[in-house]
């Protein structure tokens, strides 16, 4: 016979580690959708990312702890977090108590380390490259973005932007007017350090910077590392058009597109979306 | 009521064939070696289990080389063949005991698991499901056991659609967990179980079960020592309604239910999204009053098996704040659908407490009876499905009031406390080989939450 008076929530404790998948909390409480290792299936057919629970996030007691006072959680997609289930073994209500730094992509400081000849960093990028499959570079890019939890619309939008940069074949070796690769990263040093970053990024993983694998992973790395490239706004988009416009303006940094260019880019994204989803 | 010629304990076992994938087409019919066997079904048990005792005088143990991976298929039934034979396959999952009788024979006792139970043990459920708890149970049943597995339920479920992520449980654990979340609008709990006679799963609430019609509405089972000892003198049809023995142990313990929070207490459900503390003061007296007003459970003056008048220190026991339970019930865990623990109001949350409390009260007046097996036999025929577990049974016991010398049975009056309608919570079908003939009787565990009319206690 079960006993009711033992039903005190604090008596049952189960902790977890997980990956943050989405931080665009509709309630704006700083919550995060989290895929929990060992509890949530990795297969997105059994558990689509949209169906993941929103976990509340604990903040430091140095903050106000009251609405509108103090800092909000600052987790981003891809963060590894630790927490516990407030309902214990039923495991339906997760709460995140912190994030766990881990070696994923080299930070700007790590790139600097690499440039100084320190190759001691370990990364998980070779695991990610398993998702880069397909007959064409565009198909590889679509599968890669889907596997890293972008929606089909967001994935098609990113490819449309990249195709516009590097021709329909998304050639990773294309060099035009001082820019290189699928995103046409500027080589000229005065225009930024993005190309140099690609070289170190690929070198750290033991893969060629001329490969589509390295360059797709680098796109993801840039999005995750530099907020100005617009990962947050992009993840919040629901439509193809919105995703295309955000990616073009934030990542490709085309602030001066003509109406004709914008129209062509949107049409291209529709064509890509239909090609890979039907 | 048709008059039968055979005894209500007569039974036939046509075959009991042991097979195994590793033995190919070899089959061993052990029907002549059976000493006894039993099959159990119960509320909240999602599979039927069994035991069989065999006399091995043909070197069976060595020839088959038992590994706990053998099948045994029974074909058995009532001798009058009103219903079809029951054909059921089990996995022999354990040699529980073996004892040498002499140099040429050995007694072997095996435990039997249903095939569903075996599949359950081998299956991990780790998936998201949307729907009402009943719909999710149906989906899990189909995912795990195939499309033919049907969940028989009704439309009294109060809870609406929800989303759950099953965290690596077996299908049975997941289904039971969901059934525990189910209540009717009045908070009566749901039970989930499977039957020996067919492959379906039943999911029904206590109120619906108790408001049904007893399987023997016109002919109560009677306990009378004289007739129980002289069954053979009655006609076979009446013999089937004899209670052969009954046992009452550890019952009517009100204080344990109070201690467990089943009588009164404070229940809180904390929503950590809003930190709204949904508080509900539980009082079983109110619950019984509601059940009396809004259900048919206490009609005709029947009284609940809770004493509303009892006082300790001049205070009714349901007025004590005996327990304080607090659970987390965070809202908006999902954007588009409630989660498992969510409910809209404190009253909706409180159904969880009502459900747990009524489950405890169900067992307060439990009893075990042994009856001839005839009326408990069900082999899948719809006309005979209202027997055994989950159904009501009407019983009549005679009171202990001394009668004058020369009085006969008709002078006795029914015992109002024990007599009445009970819910069959569990049934163990016991078949014994009695000098070459099989005999069939059933041990029933029966429950109730109300005494029949005529009791001295004030009705609610």
XYZ file of C-alpha atoms in Angstrom:
738
model
C 0.000 0.000 0.000
C 1.454 3.393 -0.876
C 1.597 6.046 1.796
C 0.442 9.509 0.956
C 2.191 11.409 3.718
C 5.550 10.507 2.261
C 4.734 12.485 -0.871
C 7.029 15.358 -0.091
C 8.762 16.532 -3.242
C 12.166 16.906 -1.587
C 12.472 13.233 -0.719
C 13.067 12.128 -4.277
C 16.123 13.421 -6.078
C 17.401 12.625 -9.552
C 20.033 14.772 -11.227
C 20.887 15.050 -14.902
C 23.175 16.505 -17.537
C 21.831 17.804 -20.804
C 22.261 19.958 -23.894
C 20.443 23.244 -24.314
C 18.508 23.142 -27.564
C 16.502 26.356 -27.485
C 16.522 29.445 -25.309
C 13.776 31.455 -27.007
C 11.530 31.122 -23.978
C 7.975 32.209 -24.826
C 7.449 33.191 -21.188
C 10.721 35.185 -21.204
C 11.780 33.653 -17.894
C 15.181 32.602 -19.177
C 14.082 28.996 -19.434
C 15.712 26.580 -21.851
C 14.543 23.557 -23.750
C 16.987 20.851 -22.835
C 17.682 17.375 -24.193
C 18.773 15.302 -21.221
C 21.390 12.580 -21.554
C 19.998 9.166 -20.687
C 16.400 10.334 -20.230
C 15.495 11.920 -23.546
C 16.028 9.846 -26.699
C 18.565 11.236 -29.159
C 16.351 10.185 -32.034
C 14.319 13.247 -33.007
C 11.525 11.039 -34.336
C 10.932 9.696 -30.825
C 11.313 13.120 -29.277
C 11.270 16.133 -31.625
C 13.156 19.130 -30.285
C 9.919 21.140 -30.236
C 8.513 18.666 -27.697
C 11.341 19.003 -25.197
C 10.394 20.399 -21.778
C 11.167 23.978 -20.837
C 13.490 23.829 -17.844
C 13.579 26.679 -15.384
C 17.103 27.930 -14.751
C 18.519 28.737 -11.343
C 20.355 32.062 -11.107
C 22.970 33.137 -8.618
C 21.776 34.254 -5.167
C 23.725 37.440 -5.810
C 20.877 38.466 -8.126
C 17.623 39.937 -6.909
C 15.517 36.823 -7.298
C 12.453 38.920 -7.935
C 10.791 39.862 -11.177
C 12.655 42.542 -13.098
C 15.550 42.705 -10.657
C 18.953 41.181 -11.368
C 20.312 39.255 -14.311
C 18.500 36.696 -16.393
C 20.041 33.338 -17.317
C 22.334 33.688 -20.316
C 22.448 30.120 -21.614
C 22.820 29.637 -25.346
C 22.024 26.711 -27.593
C 24.608 23.975 -27.307
C 25.461 24.679 -23.672
C 25.945 21.605 -21.523
C 24.013 21.955 -18.313
C 23.518 20.140 -15.046
C 20.303 20.085 -13.033
C 17.733 17.932 -11.336
C 14.169 16.818 -11.794
C 11.787 18.555 -9.428
C 9.471 15.556 -9.620
C 12.210 13.010 -8.946
C 11.906 9.681 -10.709
C 8.981 10.722 -12.888
C 11.510 12.972 -14.648
C 9.026 15.350 -16.248
C 10.034 18.710 -14.702
C 13.735 19.553 -15.130
C 15.448 22.492 -13.456
C 18.888 23.680 -14.567
C 21.300 24.723 -11.843
C 24.320 25.530 -13.966
C 26.282 24.999 -17.116
C 29.445 22.980 -17.572
C 32.265 24.403 -19.693
C 33.537 21.871 -22.186
C 35.831 21.618 -25.161
C 33.683 22.060 -28.245
C 34.902 24.737 -30.625
C 37.977 26.828 -30.083
C 37.326 30.213 -28.555
C 39.168 33.282 -29.871
C 41.647 32.789 -27.017
C 42.121 29.173 -28.030
C 42.666 30.237 -31.638
C 45.375 32.516 -30.379
C 46.869 29.569 -28.506
C 46.844 27.585 -31.727
C 48.524 30.365 -33.605
C 51.237 30.219 -30.975
C 51.804 26.557 -31.777
C 49.884 25.003 -28.887
C 48.050 22.023 -30.377
C 47.012 20.397 -27.117
C 43.285 21.134 -27.522
C 40.902 18.223 -27.889
C 37.610 18.690 -29.701
C 34.459 16.783 -30.544
C 34.242 18.010 -34.118
C 35.003 14.668 -35.711
C 31.851 13.346 -34.109
C 29.834 16.153 -35.631
C 31.182 15.412 -39.112
C 29.309 12.093 -39.005
C 26.138 14.066 -39.667
C 27.507 15.631 -42.848
C 26.086 13.266 -45.423
C 24.584 13.813 -48.851
C 25.290 13.676 -52.552
C 25.706 17.408 -53.065
C 27.238 20.063 -50.873
C 23.808 21.669 -50.462
C 22.322 18.364 -49.295
C 25.239 17.834 -46.906
C 24.655 21.321 -45.527
C 20.925 20.703 -45.097
C 21.457 17.423 -43.225
C 24.144 19.003 -41.080
C 21.999 21.951 -40.040
C 19.026 19.698 -39.314
C 21.224 17.435 -37.181
C 22.320 20.463 -35.162
C 18.714 21.304 -34.319
C 17.832 23.943 -36.864
C 14.387 23.682 -38.390
C 14.030 22.762 -42.076
C 13.074 26.398 -42.785
C 16.141 27.781 -40.989
C 18.391 25.229 -42.689
C 17.076 26.088 -46.160
C 17.445 29.806 -45.409
C 21.097 29.416 -44.413
C 21.840 27.410 -47.539
C 20.166 30.075 -49.690
C 22.447 32.675 -48.157
C 25.542 30.529 -48.627
C 24.608 29.603 -52.204
C 24.307 33.249 -53.049
C 27.837 33.704 -51.761
C 29.549 30.734 -53.312
C 27.454 29.678 -56.360
C 24.913 26.866 -56.500
C 27.559 24.211 -55.912
C 28.528 25.763 -52.584
C 32.138 25.336 -53.543
C 34.418 25.299 -50.488
C 37.448 26.181 -52.617
C 35.992 29.204 -54.368
C 38.097 32.329 -54.027
C 36.755 35.566 -55.472
C 37.979 39.074 -54.917
C 39.778 38.349 -51.660
C 37.035 36.170 -50.161
C 37.062 32.418 -49.676
C 34.850 29.407 -49.178
C 31.132 28.728 -48.910
C 30.508 31.904 -46.911
C 33.115 33.900 -48.802
C 34.986 34.769 -45.635
C 37.153 37.849 -46.248
C 40.834 37.017 -46.480
C 42.063 40.567 -46.193
C 43.124 41.058 -42.630
C 41.783 44.529 -42.303
C 38.286 43.289 -42.985
C 38.302 40.944 -40.027
C 39.708 37.697 -38.823
C 37.098 35.222 -40.024
C 39.173 33.497 -42.684
C 42.102 33.111 -40.308
C 39.687 31.653 -37.801
C 38.655 29.023 -40.340
C 42.268 28.007 -40.902
C 42.876 27.475 -37.197
C 39.490 25.890 -36.656
C 40.152 23.267 -39.336
C 43.762 22.789 -38.330
C 42.773 22.060 -34.769
C 40.523 19.244 -35.970
C 42.997 17.760 -38.360
C 40.727 18.425 -41.327
C 41.295 20.512 -44.438
C 40.014 24.071 -44.487
C 39.114 23.399 -48.149
C 36.585 20.732 -47.157
C 32.822 21.289 -46.923
C 32.870 19.522 -43.539
C 35.272 22.008 -42.000
C 33.461 25.001 -43.413
C 29.978 23.910 -42.292
C 31.261 23.287 -38.797
C 32.921 26.677 -38.880
C 29.620 28.351 -39.816
C 28.053 26.705 -36.773
C 30.999 27.682 -34.604
C 30.745 31.313 -35.667
C 27.019 31.372 -35.010
C 27.408 29.842 -31.572
C 30.416 31.907 -30.551
C 29.551 35.408 -31.732
C 26.051 36.641 -30.786
C 26.225 39.374 -33.426
C 25.948 36.708 -36.141
C 22.374 36.263 -35.046
C 21.952 32.688 -33.784
C 19.280 33.776 -31.302
C 17.127 35.755 -33.791
C 17.594 32.996 -36.373
C 16.440 30.272 -33.957
C 13.359 32.282 -33.112
C 12.224 32.524 -36.738
C 9.225 30.450 -37.684
C 9.019 31.149 -41.420
C 11.334 30.687 -44.345
C 11.252 34.375 -45.297
C 12.072 35.552 -41.784
C 14.954 33.071 -41.536
C 16.409 34.137 -44.885
C 16.282 37.808 -43.957
C 17.867 37.267 -40.524
C 20.685 35.073 -41.871
C 21.437 37.453 -44.711
C 21.531 40.543 -42.537
C 23.245 39.072 -39.468
C 25.585 36.359 -40.732
C 26.273 37.229 -44.351
C 26.088 40.901 -43.262
C 24.328 42.082 -46.373
C 22.775 45.211 -45.143
C 22.455 46.771 -48.542
C 20.518 44.179 -50.535
C 18.355 45.513 -53.307
C 14.735 44.464 -53.459
C 15.582 42.250 -56.402
C 18.381 40.531 -54.464
C 16.135 39.989 -51.449
C 13.399 38.573 -53.664
C 15.844 36.258 -55.462
C 17.273 35.020 -52.145
C 13.828 34.258 -50.763
C 12.850 32.414 -53.937
C 16.052 30.410 -53.769
C 15.303 29.423 -50.187
C 11.837 28.168 -51.217
C 13.371 26.076 -53.969
C 15.913 24.571 -51.542
C 13.270 23.949 -48.898
C 11.056 22.086 -51.371
C 13.970 20.122 -52.752
C 14.978 18.691 -49.370
C 11.646 18.337 -47.617
C 9.471 16.710 -50.289
C -30.353 -20.378 -14.683
C -29.856 -23.639 -16.526
C -29.569 -26.828 -14.473
C -26.294 -28.625 -15.019
C -25.446 -32.205 -14.365
C -21.703 -31.943 -13.778
C -20.085 -30.577 -10.640
C -19.130 -26.852 -10.710
C -15.598 -27.925 -9.866
C -15.179 -30.265 -12.821
C -12.591 -29.168 -15.326
C -10.760 -30.625 -18.247
C -7.240 -30.015 -19.433
C -7.008 -31.224 -22.999
C -3.320 -30.573 -23.442
C -0.324 -28.865 -21.876
C 2.358 -28.835 -24.512
C 5.914 -27.725 -23.851
C 7.886 -26.406 -26.809
C 11.022 -24.410 -27.318
C 12.652 -22.717 -30.272
C 15.834 -24.685 -29.674
C 13.910 -27.999 -29.720
C 12.535 -27.461 -33.212
C 9.345 -29.416 -33.840
C 9.644 -31.565 -30.710
C 6.665 -31.214 -28.409
C 6.049 -32.638 -24.953
C 2.482 -32.987 -23.775
C 2.744 -33.044 -19.987
C -0.971 -33.087 -19.210
C -0.766 -36.481 -17.529
C 2.076 -35.250 -15.292
C 0.209 -32.255 -13.867
C -0.260 -32.290 -10.093
C -1.734 -28.841 -9.864
C -1.552 -25.462 -11.500
C -2.814 -21.967 -10.883
C -3.263 -18.775 -12.887
C -3.540 -15.346 -11.318
C -5.094 -12.106 -12.490
C -5.559 -8.937 -10.472
C -6.478 -5.265 -10.654
C -3.360 -3.242 -11.446
C -1.610 -6.342 -12.818
C -0.959 -5.969 -16.512
C -0.140 -9.581 -17.066
C -1.334 -12.936 -15.852
C 1.094 -15.242 -14.161
C 0.915 -18.850 -13.127
C 2.498 -21.874 -11.542
C 2.480 -25.516 -12.455
C 3.607 -28.571 -10.527
C 4.559 -31.660 -12.500
C 5.591 -35.164 -11.563
C 8.573 -35.994 -13.698
C 8.827 -39.748 -14.164
C 10.022 -39.579 -17.782
C 13.323 -37.770 -17.347
C 11.646 -34.586 -18.573
C 14.048 -32.216 -16.878
C 17.067 -33.681 -18.621
C 15.437 -34.298 -22.011
C 14.093 -30.771 -22.333
C 17.091 -29.245 -20.590
C 15.047 -26.433 -19.032
C 16.618 -23.011 -19.517
C 13.747 -20.764 -18.547
C 13.098 -20.225 -22.250
C 10.375 -22.785 -22.935
C 6.761 -22.267 -23.873
C 3.825 -24.161 -22.457
C 0.487 -23.999 -24.240
C -2.641 -25.042 -22.400
C -5.922 -26.042 -23.908
C -8.472 -26.386 -21.162
C -12.016 -25.563 -20.190
C -15.301 -26.573 -18.653
C -16.607 -30.051 -19.419
C -20.069 -28.839 -20.503
C -18.527 -26.874 -23.400
C -20.985 -23.975 -23.077
C -17.969 -21.759 -23.593
C -15.065 -22.484 -25.954
C -11.847 -23.958 -24.596
C -9.289 -21.532 -23.242
C -6.053 -21.706 -25.207
C -3.231 -19.773 -23.630
C 0.548 -19.867 -23.991
C 2.969 -18.983 -21.204
C 6.725 -18.844 -20.934
C 8.158 -21.173 -18.303
C 10.434 -18.618 -16.743
C 11.746 -20.364 -13.648
C 12.137 -23.744 -12.050
C 11.040 -22.676 -8.592
C 11.582 -25.946 -6.808
C 12.397 -29.559 -7.475
C 12.198 -32.418 -5.003
C 13.054 -36.033 -5.561
C 10.101 -38.266 -4.727
C 12.038 -41.475 -5.285
C 14.753 -42.772 -7.613
C 12.416 -42.750 -10.608
C 10.428 -39.570 -10.097
C 10.762 -35.968 -9.116
C 8.295 -33.188 -8.381
C 8.988 -30.001 -10.340
C 7.398 -26.640 -9.658
C 7.633 -24.020 -12.405
C 6.529 -20.401 -12.525
C 4.802 -19.176 -15.661
C 4.845 -15.724 -17.236
C 2.503 -14.491 -19.914
C 4.157 -13.669 -23.219
C 3.196 -10.018 -22.698
C 5.030 -10.057 -19.411
C 8.121 -11.401 -21.114
C 7.929 -8.785 -23.873
C 7.475 -6.165 -21.175
C 10.664 -7.231 -19.437
C 12.561 -6.937 -22.711
C 11.161 -3.561 -23.788
C 12.400 -0.091 -22.920
C 10.017 2.807 -23.522
C 11.780 6.100 -24.129
C 9.621 8.341 -26.229
C 7.367 11.379 -26.124
C 3.601 10.840 -26.177
C 0.758 13.333 -26.483
C -2.886 12.659 -25.633
C -5.123 11.876 -22.709
C -3.622 9.346 -20.299
C -5.947 6.710 -21.758
C -4.865 7.524 -25.319
C -1.208 7.399 -24.340
C -1.703 4.033 -22.657
C -3.249 2.756 -25.891
C -0.302 4.095 -27.917
C 2.258 2.499 -25.599
C 0.359 -0.793 -25.727
C 0.389 -0.754 -29.529
C 4.023 0.335 -29.769
C 5.129 -2.389 -27.383
C 2.754 -5.295 -27.959
C 1.390 -4.771 -31.462
C -1.696 -3.404 -33.106
C -4.002 -6.105 -31.744
C -3.601 -4.947 -28.170
C -6.766 -3.036 -27.311
C -7.296 -0.898 -24.219
C -10.923 -1.199 -23.142
C -11.996 1.939 -21.322
C -14.949 4.286 -20.953
C -15.543 8.030 -21.276
C -15.464 8.974 -17.595
C -11.837 10.124 -17.628
C -11.510 13.623 -16.198
C -7.944 14.431 -17.317
C -7.461 16.001 -20.729
C -4.569 15.775 -23.182
C -1.055 16.032 -21.807
C 2.521 15.424 -22.928
C 4.796 12.928 -21.237
C 8.301 11.698 -21.980
C 8.634 8.135 -20.751
C 12.046 7.944 -19.070
C 13.260 4.421 -19.873
C 10.556 2.374 -18.210
C 9.018 -0.906 -19.192
C 5.630 -0.574 -20.918
C 3.829 -1.876 -17.826
C 5.492 0.639 -15.515
C 4.678 3.446 -17.950
C 1.051 2.387 -18.342
C 0.575 1.980 -14.605
C 2.111 5.420 -13.995
C -0.354 6.940 -16.441
C -3.279 5.020 -14.961
C -2.332 6.411 -11.543
C -2.850 9.901 -12.984
C -6.365 9.035 -14.169
C -9.442 9.854 -12.139
C -13.110 10.348 -12.772
C -14.660 13.789 -12.236
C -15.305 12.807 -8.615
C -11.704 11.709 -8.090
C -12.304 7.966 -8.033
C -9.132 6.116 -9.071
C -8.583 4.118 -12.232
C -7.387 0.551 -12.305
C -5.561 -1.060 -15.191
C -5.342 -4.809 -15.621
C -5.423 -7.664 -18.055
C -7.562 -10.757 -18.036
C -6.695 -14.427 -18.324
C -9.460 -14.940 -20.863
C -8.411 -12.511 -23.595
C -5.563 -10.298 -24.772
C -7.131 -6.920 -23.967
C -6.165 -4.400 -21.312
C -8.889 -2.873 -19.131
C -8.690 0.711 -17.863
C -11.710 1.613 -15.744
C -12.461 3.820 -12.775
C -13.679 2.688 -9.400
C -16.993 4.479 -9.682
C -17.840 2.775 -12.967
C -16.782 -0.586 -11.585
C -18.849 -0.227 -8.418
C -21.913 1.061 -10.237
C -22.056 -2.023 -12.433
C -24.391 -4.964 -12.084
C -23.102 -7.913 -10.054
C -22.286 -10.961 -12.143
C -24.694 -12.923 -9.941
C -27.365 -10.318 -9.196
C -30.156 -12.905 -8.870
C -28.272 -15.633 -7.081
C -25.841 -14.482 -4.383
C -22.971 -16.675 -3.354
C -23.839 -18.046 0.080
C -21.701 -19.123 2.941
C -23.274 -21.761 5.105
C -21.091 -24.260 6.846
C -23.583 -27.049 6.528
C -24.102 -26.705 2.811
C -20.422 -26.004 2.201
C -19.599 -29.366 3.751
C -22.379 -31.200 1.975
C -22.151 -29.708 -1.479
C -22.730 -33.031 -3.169
C -26.267 -33.162 -1.806
C -27.302 -29.969 -3.656
C -28.110 -29.741 -7.330
C -24.981 -28.834 -9.350
C -26.217 -25.387 -10.330
C -26.710 -24.299 -6.730
C -23.429 -25.909 -5.776
C -21.682 -23.351 -7.978
C -22.863 -20.573 -5.622
C -21.412 -22.012 -2.439
C -18.652 -20.173 -0.673
C -16.433 -23.039 0.406
C -14.222 -21.079 2.765
C -13.500 -17.480 3.573
C -10.726 -15.614 5.332
C -10.710 -12.165 6.867
C -7.344 -10.910 8.033
C -5.957 -7.529 9.059
C -9.034 -5.543 8.084
C -10.941 -2.474 9.296
C -7.758 -0.694 10.332
C -8.871 2.939 10.292
C -5.898 4.404 12.078
C -3.424 3.163 9.464
C -5.438 4.858 6.751
C -5.473 8.040 8.820
C -1.709 7.785 9.288
C -1.264 7.383 5.548
C -3.254 10.552 4.926
C -6.342 8.846 3.597
C -8.725 10.516 6.040
C -7.636 14.123 6.343
C -4.753 16.406 5.629
C -3.357 19.279 3.708
C -2.349 18.709 0.120
C -0.280 21.323 -1.673
C 0.713 21.449 -5.306
C 3.398 24.041 -5.959
C 3.576 25.608 -9.411
C 7.185 26.781 -9.758
C 6.435 28.825 -12.875
C 4.199 31.183 -10.901
C 5.004 29.964 -7.367
C 1.314 29.695 -6.836
C 0.764 27.275 -3.965
C -2.373 25.297 -4.773
C -3.604 24.243 -1.366
C -6.397 21.811 -0.660
C -7.729 20.580 2.656
C -8.611 16.946 2.218
C -11.405 15.420 4.292
C -12.656 11.967 3.414
C -16.034 12.726 4.938
C -16.595 15.375 2.270
C -15.489 12.939 -0.402
C -17.973 10.301 0.715
C -20.670 12.956 0.908
C -19.937 13.988 -2.669
C -19.946 10.396 -3.805
C -23.311 9.915 -2.092
C -24.731 13.020 -3.781
C -23.321 12.548 -7.245
C -22.937 8.814 -7.742
C -24.948 5.669 -7.171
C -22.479 4.135 -4.770
C -24.494 4.533 -1.582
C -28.056 4.143 -2.697
C -30.689 2.258 -0.741
C -29.257 3.351 2.603
C -25.879 1.712 2.154
C -23.206 3.154 4.398
C -19.537 3.786 3.703
C -16.875 1.779 5.456
C -15.734 4.931 7.217
C -17.201 5.802 10.611
C -18.174 9.455 10.355
C -19.127 9.660 14.028
C -15.980 8.382 15.702
C -14.293 10.945 17.930
C -10.922 11.084 19.641
C -10.655 13.805 22.257
C -14.123 15.047 21.274
C -12.977 15.621 17.714
C -13.909 13.649 14.597
C -10.859 11.994 13.109
C -11.478 13.643 9.755
C -11.153 17.014 11.523
C -7.524 16.324 12.424
C -4.917 17.675 10.048
C -3.184 14.316 9.970
C -0.874 14.712 7.031
C 0.755 17.361 4.923
C 1.795 16.368 1.425
C 3.479 18.734 -1.005
C 4.209 18.035 -4.638
C 5.728 20.049 -7.454
C 3.252 20.710 -10.247
C 4.990 23.191 -12.524
C 2.810 24.689 -15.242
C 3.731 25.487 -18.853
C 6.548 22.974 -19.045
C 5.440 22.728 -22.667
C 4.168 25.622 -24.802
C 1.259 23.837 -26.332
C 0.140 21.182 -23.866
C 0.040 20.485 -20.104
C 2.540 18.107 -18.565
C 1.842 15.071 -16.375
C 1.577 16.926 -13.062
C -0.380 19.953 -14.219
C -3.955 20.738 -13.284
C -5.934 23.913 -13.604
C -7.367 24.367 -10.108
C -6.607 23.201 -6.553
C -9.738 21.058 -6.779
C -8.435 19.380 -9.919
C -5.142 18.718 -8.146
C -7.073 17.400 -5.147
C -8.410 14.524 -7.200
C -4.960 12.988 -6.794
C -5.535 12.880 -3.024
C -9.077 11.555 -3.374
C -7.845 8.837 -5.681
C -5.148 7.675 -3.280
C -7.496 7.818 -0.298
C -10.229 5.754 -1.950
C -7.693 3.145 -2.959
C -6.815 2.736 0.702
C -10.442 2.492 1.742
C -11.054 -0.151 -0.904
C -8.717 -2.480 0.960
C -10.090 -1.697 4.413
C -12.783 -4.355 4.328
C -11.066 -6.885 2.088
C -11.901 -10.556 2.283
C -10.736 -13.741 0.600
C -13.247 -16.374 -0.456
C -12.891 -19.738 -2.150
C -15.630 -20.770 -4.539
C -16.108 -23.441 -7.204
C -14.479 -22.306 -10.440
C -17.399 -22.769 -12.814
C -18.745 -19.190 -12.792
C -15.305 -17.616 -12.982
C -14.411 -19.289 -16.252
C -13.960 -16.907 -19.181
C -12.273 -17.836 -22.423
C -12.888 -14.771 -24.550
C -16.565 -15.175 -25.382
C -18.266 -11.775 -24.990
C -21.369 -13.293 -23.392
C -19.307 -14.430 -20.430
C -16.949 -11.466 -20.017
C -18.583 -10.072 -16.862
C -16.857 -12.496 -14.545
C -13.706 -12.511 -12.472
C -11.479 -9.483 -11.846
C -12.993 -6.002 -12.135
C -16.551 -7.257 -11.773
C -18.970 -7.207 -8.879
C -20.019 -10.252 -6.957
C -22.945 -10.525 -4.557
C -22.393 -12.507 -1.346
C -24.587 -13.545 1.516
C -23.364 -14.675 4.895
C -25.698 -15.709 7.685
C -25.433 -13.886 10.968
C -24.183 -15.346 14.228
C -27.432 -14.774 16.079
C -28.258 -17.948 18.095
C -31.468 -19.670 16.984
C -33.803 -21.829 18.965
C -33.404 -25.567 18.827
C -35.161 -27.030 15.823
C -34.802 -23.872 13.725
C -33.608 -24.354 10.169
C -31.470 -22.278 7.815
C -34.366 -20.179 6.653
C -34.665 -18.766 10.160
C -31.206 -17.181 9.944
C -30.925 -13.613 8.786
C -28.120 -12.282 6.610
C -25.051 -10.849 8.249
C -25.357 -7.181 7.235
C -21.684 -6.475 7.735
C -20.231 -9.199 5.524
C -23.075 -9.684 3.088
C -23.323 -7.375 0.116
C -21.767 -6.546 -3.184
C -17.981 -6.688 -3.537
C -15.509 -5.819 -6.263
C -13.302 -8.732 -7.322
C -9.764 -7.420 -6.926
C -7.867 -10.613 -7.661
C -8.610 -14.132 -8.752
C -6.382 -17.192 -8.534
C -7.715 -19.980 -10.714
C -6.582 -23.225 -9.078
C -6.740 -26.514 -10.948
C -5.830 -29.743 -9.192
C -5.434 -33.252 -10.425
C -7.619 -35.346 -8.146
C -7.009 -39.010 -8.947
C -6.990 -38.429 -12.682
C -9.789 -35.854 -12.735
C -9.152 -32.140 -12.750
C -10.927 -29.987 -10.168
C -11.284 -26.230 -10.516
C -11.800 -23.654 -7.790
C -11.047 -19.971 -7.437
C -9.608 -17.886 -4.638
C -11.052 -14.387 -4.874
C -9.802 -11.307 -3.103
C -12.778 -8.980 -2.822
C -13.140 -5.349 -1.769
C -15.853 -2.826 -0.979
C -16.249 0.759 0.200
C -19.834 0.459 1.455
C -21.797 -1.882 3.663
C -25.205 -2.966 2.539
C -28.373 -1.327 3.801
C -29.705 -2.040 7.252
C -26.510 -1.186 9.084
C -26.787 0.837 12.265
C -24.380 3.527 11.148
C -25.897 6.772 9.924
C -25.788 6.977 6.146
C -23.807 9.889 4.716
